[in-house]
Short mmCIF file of C-alpha atoms and ligand atoms in Angstrom, two decimals:
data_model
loop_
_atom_site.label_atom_id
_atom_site.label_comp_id
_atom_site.label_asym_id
_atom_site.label_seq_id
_atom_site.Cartn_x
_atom_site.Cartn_y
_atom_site.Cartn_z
CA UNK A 1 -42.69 -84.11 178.91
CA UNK A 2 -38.83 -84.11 179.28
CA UNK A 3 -37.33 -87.26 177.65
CA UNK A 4 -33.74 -89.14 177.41
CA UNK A 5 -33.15 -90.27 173.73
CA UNK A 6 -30.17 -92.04 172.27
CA UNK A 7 -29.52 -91.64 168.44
CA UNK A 8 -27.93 -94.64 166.84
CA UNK A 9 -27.13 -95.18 163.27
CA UNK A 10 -23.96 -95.52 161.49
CA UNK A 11 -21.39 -92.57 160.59
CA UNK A 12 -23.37 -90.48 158.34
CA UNK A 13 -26.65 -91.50 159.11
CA UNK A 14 -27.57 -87.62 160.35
CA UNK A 15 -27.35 -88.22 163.92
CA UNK A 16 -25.47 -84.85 164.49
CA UNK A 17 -28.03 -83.04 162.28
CA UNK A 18 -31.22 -84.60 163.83
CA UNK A 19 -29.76 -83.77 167.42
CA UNK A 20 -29.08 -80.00 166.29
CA UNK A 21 -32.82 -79.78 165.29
CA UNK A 22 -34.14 -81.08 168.50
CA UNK A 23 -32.07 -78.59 170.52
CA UNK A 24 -32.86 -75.60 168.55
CA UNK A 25 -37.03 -77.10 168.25
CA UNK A 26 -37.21 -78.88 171.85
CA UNK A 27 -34.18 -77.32 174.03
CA UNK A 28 -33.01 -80.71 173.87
CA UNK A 29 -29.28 -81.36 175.01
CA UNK A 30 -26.82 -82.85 172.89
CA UNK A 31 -24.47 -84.99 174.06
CA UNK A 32 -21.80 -85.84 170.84
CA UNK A 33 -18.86 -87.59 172.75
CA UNK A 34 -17.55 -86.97 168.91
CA UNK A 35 -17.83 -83.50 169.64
CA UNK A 36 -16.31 -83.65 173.17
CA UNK A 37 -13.02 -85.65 171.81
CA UNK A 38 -12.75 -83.34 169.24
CA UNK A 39 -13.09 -80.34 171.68
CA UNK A 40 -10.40 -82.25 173.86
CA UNK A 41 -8.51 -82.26 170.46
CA UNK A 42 -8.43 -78.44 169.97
CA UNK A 43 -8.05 -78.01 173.92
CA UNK A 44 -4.38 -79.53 173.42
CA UNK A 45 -4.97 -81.52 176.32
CA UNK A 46 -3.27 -84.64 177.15
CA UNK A 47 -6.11 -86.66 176.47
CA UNK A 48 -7.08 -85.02 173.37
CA UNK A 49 -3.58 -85.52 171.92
CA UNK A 50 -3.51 -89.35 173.18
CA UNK A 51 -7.01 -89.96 170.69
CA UNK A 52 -6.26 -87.97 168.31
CA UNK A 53 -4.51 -90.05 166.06
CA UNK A 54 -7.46 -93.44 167.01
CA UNK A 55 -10.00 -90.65 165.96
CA UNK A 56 -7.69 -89.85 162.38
CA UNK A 57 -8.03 -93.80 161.49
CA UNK A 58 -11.68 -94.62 162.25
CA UNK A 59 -11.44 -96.63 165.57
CA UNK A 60 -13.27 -96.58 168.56
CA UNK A 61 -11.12 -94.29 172.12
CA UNK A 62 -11.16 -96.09 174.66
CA UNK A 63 -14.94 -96.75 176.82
CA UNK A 64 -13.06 -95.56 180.27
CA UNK A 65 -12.32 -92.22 178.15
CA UNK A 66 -15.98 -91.88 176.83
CA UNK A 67 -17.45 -92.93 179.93
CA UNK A 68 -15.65 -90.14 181.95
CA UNK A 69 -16.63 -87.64 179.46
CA UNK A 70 -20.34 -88.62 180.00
CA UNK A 71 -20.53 -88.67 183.63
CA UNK A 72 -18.37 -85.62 184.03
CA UNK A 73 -21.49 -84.07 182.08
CA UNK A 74 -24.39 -85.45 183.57
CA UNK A 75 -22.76 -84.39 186.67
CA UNK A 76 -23.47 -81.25 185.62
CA UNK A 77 -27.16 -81.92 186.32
CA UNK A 78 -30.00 -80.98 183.59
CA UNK A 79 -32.47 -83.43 181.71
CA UNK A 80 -33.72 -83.87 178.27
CA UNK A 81 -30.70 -84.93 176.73
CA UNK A 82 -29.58 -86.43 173.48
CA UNK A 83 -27.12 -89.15 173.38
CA UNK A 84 -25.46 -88.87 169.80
CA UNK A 85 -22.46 -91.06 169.13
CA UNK A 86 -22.83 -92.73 172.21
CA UNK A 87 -23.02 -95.48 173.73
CA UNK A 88 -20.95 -97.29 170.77
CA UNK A 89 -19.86 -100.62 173.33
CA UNK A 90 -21.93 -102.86 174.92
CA UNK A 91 -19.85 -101.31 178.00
CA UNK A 92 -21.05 -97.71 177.77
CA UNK A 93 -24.51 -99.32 177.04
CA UNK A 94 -24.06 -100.47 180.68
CA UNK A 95 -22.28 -97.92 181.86
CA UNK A 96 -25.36 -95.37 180.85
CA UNK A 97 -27.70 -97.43 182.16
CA UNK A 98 -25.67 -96.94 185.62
CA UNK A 99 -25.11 -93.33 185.28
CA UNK A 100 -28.85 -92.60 184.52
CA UNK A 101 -29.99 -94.59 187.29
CA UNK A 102 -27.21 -93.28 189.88
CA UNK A 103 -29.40 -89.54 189.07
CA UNK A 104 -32.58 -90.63 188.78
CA UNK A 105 -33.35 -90.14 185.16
CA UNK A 106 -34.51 -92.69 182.62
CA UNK A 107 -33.50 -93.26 178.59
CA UNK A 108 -37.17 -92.96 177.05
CA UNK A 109 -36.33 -93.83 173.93
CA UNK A 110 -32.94 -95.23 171.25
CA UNK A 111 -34.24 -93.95 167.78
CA UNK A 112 -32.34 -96.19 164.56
CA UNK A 113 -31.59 -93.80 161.89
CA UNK A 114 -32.15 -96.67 159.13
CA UNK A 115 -30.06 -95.89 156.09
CA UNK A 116 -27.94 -97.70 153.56
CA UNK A 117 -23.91 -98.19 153.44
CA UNK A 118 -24.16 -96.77 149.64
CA UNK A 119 -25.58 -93.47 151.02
CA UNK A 120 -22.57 -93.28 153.87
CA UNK A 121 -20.13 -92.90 151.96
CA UNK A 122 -21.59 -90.18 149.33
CA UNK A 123 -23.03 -88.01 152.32
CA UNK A 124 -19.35 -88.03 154.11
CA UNK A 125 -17.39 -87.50 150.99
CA UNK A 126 -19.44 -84.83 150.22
CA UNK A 127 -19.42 -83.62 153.29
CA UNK A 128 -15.48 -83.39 153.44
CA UNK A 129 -15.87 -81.57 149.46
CA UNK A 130 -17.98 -78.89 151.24
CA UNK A 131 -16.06 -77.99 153.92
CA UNK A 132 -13.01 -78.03 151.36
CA UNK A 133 -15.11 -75.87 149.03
CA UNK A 134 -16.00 -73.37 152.08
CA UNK A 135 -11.97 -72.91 153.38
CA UNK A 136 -13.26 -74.59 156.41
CA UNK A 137 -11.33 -77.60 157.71
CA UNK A 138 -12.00 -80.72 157.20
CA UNK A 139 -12.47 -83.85 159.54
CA UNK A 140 -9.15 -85.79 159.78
CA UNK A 141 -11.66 -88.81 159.82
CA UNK A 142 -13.41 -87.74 156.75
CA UNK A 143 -11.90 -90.07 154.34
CA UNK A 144 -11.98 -93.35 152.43
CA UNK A 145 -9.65 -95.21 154.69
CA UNK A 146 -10.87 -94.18 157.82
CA UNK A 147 -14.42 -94.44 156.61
CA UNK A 148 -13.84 -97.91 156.13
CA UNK A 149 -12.72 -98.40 159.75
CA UNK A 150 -15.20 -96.50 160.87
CA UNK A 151 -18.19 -98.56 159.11
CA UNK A 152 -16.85 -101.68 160.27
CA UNK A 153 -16.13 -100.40 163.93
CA UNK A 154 -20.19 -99.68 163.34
CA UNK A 155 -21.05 -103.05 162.16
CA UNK A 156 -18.67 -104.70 164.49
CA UNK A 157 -19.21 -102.66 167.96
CA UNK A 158 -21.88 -100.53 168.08
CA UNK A 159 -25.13 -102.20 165.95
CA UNK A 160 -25.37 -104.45 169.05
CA UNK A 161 -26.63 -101.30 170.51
CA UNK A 162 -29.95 -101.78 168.24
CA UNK A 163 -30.60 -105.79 169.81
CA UNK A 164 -29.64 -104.21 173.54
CA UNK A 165 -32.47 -101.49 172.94
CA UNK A 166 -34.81 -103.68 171.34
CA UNK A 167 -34.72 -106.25 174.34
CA UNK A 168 -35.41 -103.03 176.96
CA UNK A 169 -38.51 -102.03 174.75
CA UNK A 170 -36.58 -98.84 173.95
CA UNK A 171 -35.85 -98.95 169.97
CA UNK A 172 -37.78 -97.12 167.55
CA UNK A 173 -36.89 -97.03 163.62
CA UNK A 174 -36.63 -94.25 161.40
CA UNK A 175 -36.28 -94.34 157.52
CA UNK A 176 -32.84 -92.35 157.52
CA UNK A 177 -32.76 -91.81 153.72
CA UNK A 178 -35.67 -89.21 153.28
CA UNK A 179 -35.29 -85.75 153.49
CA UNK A 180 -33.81 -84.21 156.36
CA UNK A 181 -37.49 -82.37 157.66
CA UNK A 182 -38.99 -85.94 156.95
CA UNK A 183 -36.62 -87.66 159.31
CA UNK A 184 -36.94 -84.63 162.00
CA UNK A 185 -41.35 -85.35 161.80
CA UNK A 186 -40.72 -88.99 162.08
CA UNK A 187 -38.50 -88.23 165.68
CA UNK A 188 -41.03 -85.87 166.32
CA UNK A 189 -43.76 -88.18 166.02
CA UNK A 190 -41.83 -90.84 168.23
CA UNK A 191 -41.18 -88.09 170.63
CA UNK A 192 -44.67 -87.03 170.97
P1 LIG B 201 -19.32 -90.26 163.23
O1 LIG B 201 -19.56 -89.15 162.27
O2 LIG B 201 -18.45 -91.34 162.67
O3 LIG B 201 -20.57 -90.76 163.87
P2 LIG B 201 -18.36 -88.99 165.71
O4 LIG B 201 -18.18 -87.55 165.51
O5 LIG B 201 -19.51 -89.45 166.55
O6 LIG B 201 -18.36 -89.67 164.30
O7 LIG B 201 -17.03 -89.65 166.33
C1 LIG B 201 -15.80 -89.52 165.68
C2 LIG B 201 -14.76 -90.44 166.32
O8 LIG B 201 -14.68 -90.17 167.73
C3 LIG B 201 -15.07 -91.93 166.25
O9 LIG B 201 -14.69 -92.52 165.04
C4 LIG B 201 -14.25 -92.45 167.44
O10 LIG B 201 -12.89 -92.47 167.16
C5 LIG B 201 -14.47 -91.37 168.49
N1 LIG B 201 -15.66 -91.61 169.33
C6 LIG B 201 -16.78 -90.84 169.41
N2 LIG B 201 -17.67 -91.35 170.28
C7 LIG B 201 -17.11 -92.49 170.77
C8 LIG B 201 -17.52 -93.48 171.69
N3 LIG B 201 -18.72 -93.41 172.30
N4 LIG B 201 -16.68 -94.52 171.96
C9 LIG B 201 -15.50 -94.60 171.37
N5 LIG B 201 -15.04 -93.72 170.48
C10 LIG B 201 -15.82 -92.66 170.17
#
């Protein structure tokens, strides 16, 4: 059965690496509008270069900006995809629910990744140390300041996300702090 999931859980949580296993173990397709800013980023484009600097400090680009970026994709046509990083605004909540109904398609399911803040922080500084350590470059938001921002833009904006799912039947828990296979057999489970 092709599904619709959202991942939500704070920076850190291992949204990105959850969505990379379903894609390579279901053909999932992940949808990181972190990875699509960031790609607008390298691209030099105008709109890259307007968010890169609300990117460098933690806060949230602007919903119109995330919003296009969705729908320009969906547009593309295709199913089975996985929302990661978005919706982060009670707006792009919305704004999905539009999108997905304008095509036909449904969200089946918003998974929590369930973790703690103490956790956050050691998996994203140590994240930054690795890239470091491997010449490969690091995240401009990958640091103690912007982490900061970047929790409380969490706390503040998008865990709202987790009572908007809840209310549409649509939220499903994981335990975020267990080993990275353990997550993936608890989505798996969910997803089966
Ligand atoms: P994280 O590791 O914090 O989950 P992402 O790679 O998903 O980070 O996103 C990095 C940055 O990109 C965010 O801090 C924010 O500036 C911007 N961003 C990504 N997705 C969204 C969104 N849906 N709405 C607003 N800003 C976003």
């Amino acid at each position: 059965m092709t599904v619709n999931i959202i991942l939500l859980g704070p920076p850190g949580a291992g949204k990105g690496t959850q969505a990379r296993i379903l894609t390579e173990t279901r053909g999932m397709v992940q949808l990181s509008t972190g990875d699509m800013l960031r790609d607008a980023q390298a691209s030099g484009s105008e709109m890259g270069k307007r968010v890169a600097e609300v990117m460098a400090k933690g806060q949230l680009v602007t919903d119109e900006i995330v919003i296009g970026l969705i729908r320009e994709k969906l547009s593309e046509g295709g199913t089975g995809f996985i929302f990661d990083g978005f919706p982060r605004t009670l707006a792009q909540a919305d704004a999905l629910g539009a999108l997905m109904e304008e095509t036909g398609q449904t969200i089946d399911a918003a998974i929590e990744l369930r973790v703690n803040d103490d956790v956050l922080v050691d998996r994203i500084v140590g994240r930054a140390e690795q890239a470091r350590a491997a010449g490969q470059p690091v995240r401009a938001d990958d640091n103690a300041e912007s982490l900061k921002t970047r929790l409380m833009a969490y706390y503040k904006q998008t865990s709202p996300m987790i009572g908007y799912y809840h209310a549409k039947g649509l939220l499903r828990a994981v335990d975020g702090l267990g080993e990275i296979d353990a997550v993936a057999a608890e989505i798996a489970a969910i997803l089966d």
